[in-house]
Amino acid sequence: MEKRTLITGGAGFLGSHLSEKLVREGHDVICLDNFFTGTKRNVAHLQGKANFELMRHDVTFPLYVEVDRIYNLACPASPIHYQRDPVQTTKTSVHGAINMLGLAKRVKARILQASTSEVYGDPEVHPQPEGYWGRVNTIGPRACYDEGKRCAETLFFDYWRQHQLEIKVMRIFNTYGPRMHPNDGRVVSNFIVQALRGDSITIYGTGAQTRSFCYVDDLIDGMVRLMNSPADFTGPVNIGNPGEFTMLELAEKVLSLTGSRSKLVFEPLPQDDPKQRQPDISLAKQALDWQPKVSLEDGLKETIRYFRDLLGSQ
Ligand code: NAD
Ligand code: UDP
Ligand code: UDP
């Protein structure tokens, strides 16, 4: 059945892919964004469709609309962006969650929270299962994001316990693909843009730290499956690709796939940068019948194609 669906952060990287999929499936989509890191260009191809509406709004302010489902994605996701105005980042996560939960409560909508692997902080359990409580520095530069997202999870579960809301909490691990912002600062977009421009590839620290990268199509498939899962399944559930790579390995892959001759340069490791990260996706496999399908190599090829076109047209 077609649903009236609100997507906050809908003009961002993940939000634009989700908007596209839900519009294609015939849902009535309100794509809400304050354009802090998202752009109208990301959803320009959807403008003009009868079941798509773009709305400028900041989730830290109340919102009155009538919908059946809410995907709450609003929040800058890249360290350079969420650390630029850290107080606003916490407000977006916490006040934004309260407003969207208040809205969900009033209209009896089902609501999904885009949480993050950052709730695990710099983990001492590897890979990370949902039952692991995490290791976050509460006063470090990443805390505005990590603690904001942790508090949002708390709010979701309190609205579930107190008001019987239908909630879904998704812990997203590093995701990449077309429509990442070229100046986003995250590692995949940085390396690809640097390789295509022939600039030096900036490795922070020794490059021995690891991440697990999920291609955007797989991630959005998992997100929609979670939203459509039975009402009693709340999560939290990890969605990500368990393939784990060091940043040096990622740089080598990007260099070989682009054919670039860029040199590697080593820069200081940012404070509290997690040393390793890999999702345990047993729960997603069992509860959502979901697992990623796209290899890092295939996903990187698509992403490189996107950035080649983008940089070529600038
Ligand atoms: P993004 O920065 O591209 O998208 C976030 C969107 O939210 C942007 O369009 C931005 O303009 C908007 N936004 C920010 N503050 C807002 C506010 N106060 N009101 C309204 N809109 C606001 O990042 P993304 O990668 O698409 O991430 C989407 C969500 O997924 C975020 O909540 C992020 O924390 C989460 N997430 C992403 C990843 C990843 O690897 N991409 C990993 C973990 C979690
Ligand atoms: N809210 C909103 N839209 C709605 C309903 C509520 O933005 O349709 C906001 C409202 O401003 C409030 C928050 O959600 O600050 C939490 O609402 P709730 O009803 O849970 O709490 P209360 O209004 O009692 O503080
Ligand atoms: N990183 C890097 N060079 C860059 C950008 C990031 O080596 O140009 C490293 C960063 O220190 C981290 C990893 O890549 O160890 C992933 O960083 P990103 O900001 O993409 O995501 P997060 O740290 O939030 O997982």
Coordinates of C-alpha atoms and ligand atoms in Angstrom, one line a residue:
M1 CA 0.0 0.0 0.0
E2 CA 1.2 3.5 -0.8
K3 CA 2.1 5.5 2.3
R4 CA 2.5 9.2 3.1
T5 CA 6.1 9.3 4.0
L6 CA 8.2 12.0 5.6
I7 CA 12.0 11.7 5.0
T8 CA 14.0 14.2 7.1
G9 CA 17.5 14.9 5.7
G10 CA 15.9 13.8 2.4
A11 CA 18.2 16.0 0.2
G12 CA 21.3 14.4 1.7
F13 CA 23.4 11.5 0.4
L14 CA 21.3 8.6 1.8
G15 CA 18.0 10.6 1.9
S16 CA 18.1 11.3 -1.8
H17 CA 18.5 7.6 -2.6
L18 CA 15.7 6.7 -0.2
S19 CA 13.5 9.5 -1.7
E20 CA 14.2 8.1 -5.2
K21 CA 13.3 4.5 -4.2
L22 CA 10.1 5.5 -2.4
V23 CA 8.9 7.8 -5.2
R24 CA 9.5 5.0 -7.7
E25 CA 7.4 2.6 -5.5
G26 CA 4.5 5.1 -5.6
H27 CA 4.6 6.5 -2.1
D28 CA 3.7 10.1 -1.4
V29 CA 7.0 11.5 -0.3
I30 CA 7.7 14.7 1.7
C31 CA 11.4 15.3 1.5
L32 CA 12.4 17.7 4.3
D33 CA 15.8 19.3 4.6
N34 CA 17.5 22.5 5.9
F35 CA 20.3 22.1 3.2
F36 CA 23.1 22.2 5.7
T37 CA 25.0 19.4 3.9
G38 CA 22.3 18.3 1.4
T39 CA 21.5 20.0 -1.9
K40 CA 18.5 20.5 -4.1
R41 CA 20.6 19.1 -6.9
N42 CA 20.5 15.6 -5.2
V43 CA 16.7 15.5 -5.7
A44 CA 16.3 17.7 -8.8
H45 CA 15.3 14.7 -10.9
L46 CA 12.4 14.0 -8.5
Q47 CA 11.0 17.6 -8.6
G48 CA 7.9 17.8 -10.7
K49 CA 6.8 14.2 -9.9
A50 CA 3.2 14.3 -8.5
N51 CA 4.2 12.2 -5.5
F52 CA 7.2 14.2 -4.4
E53 CA 7.4 17.4 -2.4
L54 CA 10.6 19.2 -1.2
M55 CA 10.2 21.2 2.0
R56 CA 12.8 23.5 3.6
H57 CA 12.6 23.0 7.4
D58 CA 14.9 22.5 10.3
V59 CA 14.0 19.5 12.5
T60 CA 15.0 21.3 15.7
F61 CA 11.7 23.2 15.2
P62 CA 8.3 21.6 15.5
L63 CA 6.6 20.3 12.4
Y64 CA 3.0 19.7 11.7
V65 CA 2.2 17.4 8.8
E66 CA 0.0 14.3 8.3
V67 CA 2.0 11.2 7.4
D68 CA 2.0 7.4 8.0
R69 CA 5.7 6.9 8.1
I70 CA 8.8 8.9 9.1
Y71 CA 12.4 8.2 8.2
N72 CA 14.5 10.4 10.5
L73 CA 17.8 11.0 8.7
A74 CA 18.4 14.7 9.4
C75 CA 21.9 15.1 10.8
P76 CA 25.3 15.9 9.2
A77 CA 27.2 12.7 9.1
S78 CA 30.8 13.6 8.2
P79 CA 33.2 14.6 11.0
I80 CA 34.2 17.9 9.4
H81 CA 30.6 18.9 9.0
Y82 CA 29.2 17.7 12.4
Q83 CA 32.2 19.3 14.2
R84 CA 31.8 22.7 12.5
D85 CA 28.8 23.6 14.8
P86 CA 28.8 20.9 17.4
V87 CA 26.0 22.4 19.5
Q88 CA 23.8 22.5 16.5
T89 CA 24.7 18.8 15.8
T90 CA 23.5 17.7 19.3
K91 CA 20.4 19.9 18.9
T92 CA 19.6 18.3 15.5
S93 CA 19.9 14.8 16.9
V94 CA 18.1 15.4 20.3
H95 CA 15.6 18.2 19.6
G96 CA 15.1 16.7 16.1
A97 CA 14.3 13.3 17.6
I98 CA 11.9 14.8 20.2
N99 CA 10.0 16.7 17.5
M100 CA 9.8 13.8 15.1
L101 CA 8.7 11.5 17.9
G102 CA 6.1 14.0 19.0
L103 CA 4.9 14.2 15.5
A104 CA 4.8 10.4 15.2
K105 CA 2.9 10.2 18.4
R106 CA 0.3 12.7 17.3
V107 CA -0.4 11.2 13.9
K108 CA 0.3 7.5 15.0
A109 CA 3.1 7.1 12.4
R110 CA 5.7 4.4 12.3
I111 CA 9.2 6.0 12.7
L112 CA 12.7 4.9 11.8
Q113 CA 15.8 6.4 13.3
A114 CA 19.1 6.6 11.2
S115 CA 21.4 5.8 14.1
T116 CA 25.1 4.9 13.6
S117 CA 27.9 2.6 14.3
E118 CA 29.4 5.6 16.2
V119 CA 27.3 4.6 19.1
Y120 CA 29.9 1.9 19.6
G121 CA 32.7 4.6 19.8
D122 CA 36.2 3.2 19.6
P123 CA 35.1 -0.4 20.3
E124 CA 36.9 -3.0 22.3
V125 CA 34.6 -5.7 21.0
H126 CA 35.1 -6.8 17.4
P127 CA 33.0 -7.2 15.3
Q128 CA 30.3 -5.1 17.0
P129 CA 27.0 -6.9 17.8
E130 CA 23.9 -4.8 18.8
G131 CA 24.3 -6.0 22.4
Y132 CA 27.6 -4.2 22.8
W133 CA 27.1 -0.9 24.8
G134 CA 30.0 0.9 23.2
R135 CA 33.0 3.0 24.3
V136 CA 32.5 6.7 23.6
N137 CA 34.5 9.6 25.0
T138 CA 31.7 11.9 26.2
I139 CA 33.8 15.1 26.1
G140 CA 35.8 14.6 22.9
P141 CA 35.2 16.3 19.5
R142 CA 33.2 13.4 18.1
A143 CA 30.8 13.3 21.2
C144 CA 28.4 15.9 19.7
Y145 CA 27.5 13.3 17.1
D146 CA 28.0 10.1 19.0
E147 CA 26.2 11.2 22.2
G148 CA 23.5 13.0 20.2
K149 CA 22.8 9.7 18.3
R150 CA 22.9 7.7 21.6
C151 CA 20.5 10.1 23.2
A152 CA 18.2 9.8 20.2
E153 CA 18.2 6.0 20.6
T154 CA 17.2 6.5 24.2
L155 CA 14.3 8.8 23.2
F156 CA 13.1 6.3 20.6
F157 CA 13.0 3.5 23.2
D158 CA 11.3 5.8 25.8
Y159 CA 8.6 6.8 23.4
W160 CA 8.2 3.1 22.6
R161 CA 7.9 2.1 26.2
Q162 CA 5.9 5.2 27.4
H163 CA 3.7 5.9 24.4
Q164 CA 3.8 2.5 22.5
L165 CA 5.1 4.1 19.3
E166 CA 6.1 1.8 16.5
I167 CA 9.9 2.5 16.3
K168 CA 12.7 1.1 14.2
V169 CA 16.3 1.9 15.1
M170 CA 18.9 1.2 12.5
R171 CA 22.7 1.4 13.2
I172 CA 24.3 2.4 9.9
F173 CA 27.9 1.5 9.3
N174 CA 30.1 3.5 6.8
T175 CA 28.2 3.8 3.6
Y176 CA 29.4 5.3 0.3
G177 CA 28.2 5.8 -3.3
P178 CA 27.0 8.4 -5.8
R179 CA 25.8 11.8 -4.4
M180 CA 28.2 11.9 -1.6
H181 CA 29.3 15.5 -1.4
P182 CA 32.7 16.0 -3.0
N183 CA 33.9 18.1 -0.1
D184 CA 32.1 15.9 2.4
G185 CA 35.4 14.9 4.1
R186 CA 34.6 11.2 4.4
V187 CA 37.3 8.9 3.3
V188 CA 35.8 7.3 0.2
S189 CA 34.8 10.6 -1.4
N190 CA 38.1 12.2 -0.3
F191 CA 40.3 9.4 -1.9
I192 CA 38.3 9.3 -5.1
V193 CA 38.2 13.1 -5.6
Q194 CA 41.9 13.3 -4.8
A195 CA 42.8 10.4 -7.2
L196 CA 40.7 11.9 -10.0
R197 CA 42.3 15.3 -9.6
G198 CA 45.8 13.9 -9.3
D199 CA 46.1 15.4 -5.8
S200 CA 47.8 13.6 -2.9
I201 CA 45.8 11.0 -1.1
T202 CA 45.5 12.0 2.5
I203 CA 46.0 9.1 4.9
Y204 CA 45.3 10.0 8.5
G205 CA 47.6 8.2 10.9
T206 CA 49.4 5.1 9.6
G207 CA 46.4 4.0 7.6
A208 CA 46.2 0.8 9.6
Q209 CA 42.8 1.7 11.1
T210 CA 39.9 -0.3 9.5
R211 CA 36.4 0.4 8.3
S212 CA 33.7 -1.7 6.6
F213 CA 32.1 0.0 3.6
C214 CA 28.5 -0.6 2.5
Y215 CA 27.3 0.4 -1.0
V216 CA 24.3 2.8 -0.8
D217 CA 21.9 0.5 -2.7
D218 CA 22.4 -2.3 -0.2
L219 CA 22.0 0.1 2.7
I220 CA 18.7 1.6 1.4
D221 CA 17.4 -1.9 0.7
G222 CA 18.1 -2.7 4.4
M223 CA 16.5 0.5 5.6
V224 CA 13.2 -0.1 3.7
R225 CA 13.1 -3.8 4.8
L226 CA 13.5 -2.6 8.4
M227 CA 10.7 0.0 8.0
N228 CA 8.4 -2.8 6.6
S229 CA 9.3 -5.4 9.3
P230 CA 6.7 -6.6 11.8
A231 CA 5.5 -4.0 14.3
D232 CA 7.2 -5.8 17.3
F233 CA 10.7 -5.6 15.7
T234 CA 12.2 -2.4 17.0
G235 CA 15.9 -3.1 16.5
P236 CA 18.5 -1.7 17.1
V237 CA 19.8 -3.5 14.1
N238 CA 23.2 -3.2 12.4
I239 CA 23.1 -2.5 8.7
G240 CA 26.5 -2.5 6.9
N241 CA 28.9 -4.6 4.9
P242 CA 31.2 -6.8 7.1
G243 CA 34.1 -6.7 4.5
E244 CA 36.8 -4.9 6.5
F245 CA 39.6 -2.9 5.0
T246 CA 42.5 -0.7 6.2
M247 CA 42.6 2.9 4.9
L248 CA 45.8 1.9 3.1
E249 CA 44.0 -0.9 1.3
L250 CA 41.2 1.4 0.4
A251 CA 43.7 4.0 -1.0
E252 CA 45.4 1.2 -3.1
K253 CA 42.0 0.1 -4.5
V254 CA 41.0 3.6 -5.4
L255 CA 44.4 4.2 -7.1
S256 CA 44.2 1.0 -9.2
L257 CA 40.5 1.6 -10.2
T258 CA 41.1 5.2 -11.2
G259 CA 44.5 4.5 -12.8
S260 CA 45.7 7.6 -10.9
R261 CA 49.3 8.4 -10.1
S262 CA 48.5 10.3 -7.0
K263 CA 51.0 9.9 -4.1
L264 CA 50.0 9.0 -0.6
V265 CA 50.7 11.6 2.1
F266 CA 50.4 10.9 5.8
E267 CA 48.6 13.4 8.1
P268 CA 47.9 13.3 11.8
L269 CA 45.1 11.0 13.0
P270 CA 42.1 13.0 14.3
Q271 CA 41.4 12.7 18.0
D272 CA 39.2 9.7 19.1
D273 CA 39.4 8.2 15.6
P274 CA 38.1 4.6 16.0
K275 CA 40.9 2.0 15.3
Q276 CA 38.6 -0.7 13.8
R277 CA 35.0 -1.1 12.8
Q278 CA 33.1 -4.1 11.4
P279 CA 29.4 -4.9 11.8
D280 CA 28.0 -8.2 13.1
I281 CA 25.0 -8.5 10.8
S282 CA 23.6 -11.8 12.2
L283 CA 20.4 -10.0 13.4
A284 CA 19.8 -8.3 10.1
K285 CA 20.2 -11.6 8.2
Q286 CA 17.8 -13.4 10.5
A287 CA 15.2 -10.7 11.2
L288 CA 15.2 -8.9 7.8
D289 CA 16.6 -11.6 5.5
W290 CA 19.1 -8.9 4.5
Q291 CA 22.7 -9.0 3.5
P292 CA 24.8 -6.8 1.3
K293 CA 25.3 -7.8 -2.3
V294 CA 27.6 -5.2 -3.8
S295 CA 31.4 -5.8 -3.5
L296 CA 33.7 -2.9 -2.6
E297 CA 35.2 -3.0 -6.0
D298 CA 31.9 -2.8 -7.9
G299 CA 30.6 -0.1 -5.6
L300 CA 33.8 1.9 -6.0
K301 CA 33.5 1.7 -9.8
E302 CA 30.0 3.2 -9.7
T303 CA 31.1 5.9 -7.3
I304 CA 34.2 6.7 -9.4
R305 CA 31.9 7.0 -12.5
Y306 CA 29.7 9.5 -10.6
F307 CA 32.6 11.7 -9.4
R308 CA 34.3 11.6 -12.9
D309 CA 31.1 13.0 -14.4
L310 CA 30.6 15.5 -11.6
L311 CA 34.2 16.8 -11.7
G312 CA 34.2 16.8 -15.5
S313 CA 31.1 19.1 -15.5
Q314 CA 32.5 21.6 -13.1
Ligands
NAD1 P1 24.3 13.9 4.7 O1 25.0 14.9 5.4 O2 24.5 13.8 3.2 O3 22.7 14.0 5.0 C1 22.1 14.6 6.1 C2 21.0 15.5 5.7 O4 20.4 16.1 6.8 C3 21.5 16.7 4.8 O5 20.7 16.8 3.6 C4 21.4 17.9 5.7 O6 21.2 19.1 5.0 C5 20.2 17.5 6.6 N1 20.2 18.2 7.9 C6 21.2 18.4 8.8 N2 20.7 19.0 9.8 C7 19.4 19.2 9.6 C8 18.3 19.9 10.4 N3 18.6 20.4 11.6 N4 17.1 19.9 9.9 C9 16.8 19.4 8.6 N5 17.8 18.8 7.9 C10 19.0 18.7 8.4 O7 24.6 12.5 5.4 P2 24.1 11.0 5.0 O8 25.3 10.2 4.9 O9 23.1 11.0 4.0 O10 23.5 10.6 6.4 C11 22.1 10.5 6.6 C12 21.8 9.9 8.0 O11 22.4 8.6 8.2 C13 22.4 10.8 9.1 O12 21.5 10.8 10.2 C14 23.7 10.1 9.5 O13 24.0 10.3 10.9 C15 23.2 8.6 9.3 N6 24.4 7.8 9.0 C16 25.1 7.8 7.8 C17 26.2 7.0 7.7 C18 27.0 7.0 6.4 O14 28.0 6.4 6.3 N7 26.6 7.7 5.3 C19 26.7 6.2 8.7 C20 26.0 6.2 9.9 C21 24.9 7.0 10.0
UDP2 N1 5.6 18.1 17.9 C1 5.8 18.4 16.5 N2 4.7 18.0 15.7 C2 3.6 17.4 16.1 C3 3.5 17.1 17.5 C4 4.6 17.4 18.4 O1 6.8 18.9 16.1 O2 2.7 17.1 15.3 C5 6.7 18.5 18.8 C6 6.3 19.4 19.9 O3 6.7 20.7 19.5 C7 6.9 18.9 21.1 C8 7.6 17.6 20.7 O4 7.2 17.3 19.4 O5 7.9 19.7 21.6 C9 7.3 16.4 21.6 O6 5.9 16.2 21.6 P1 5.2 15.4 22.7 O7 3.8 15.4 22.4 O8 5.8 14.1 22.9 O9 5.5 16.2 24.0 P2 5.0 17.5 24.6 O10 4.3 18.3 23.5 O11 4.1 17.1 25.7 O12 6.2 18.2 25.1
UDP3 N1 40.5 9.2 6.7 C1 41.7 9.3 6.0 N2 41.8 10.2 5.1 C2 40.8 11.1 4.7 C3 39.6 11.0 5.4 C4 39.4 10.0 6.4 O1 42.6 8.5 6.3 O2 41.0 11.9 3.8 C5 40.3 8.1 7.7 C6 39.7 8.6 9.1 O3 40.8 9.0 9.9 C7 39.0 7.3 9.6 C8 38.6 6.6 8.3 O4 39.3 7.2 7.2 O5 40.0 6.5 10.2 C9 37.1 6.8 8.0 O6 36.8 8.2 8.1 P1 35.4 8.9 7.8 O7 35.4 10.3 8.1 O8 35.0 8.5 6.4 O9 34.4 8.1 8.7 P2 34.3 7.7 10.3 O10 35.7 8.0 10.9 O11 33.2 8.5 10.8 O12 34.1 6.3 10.3

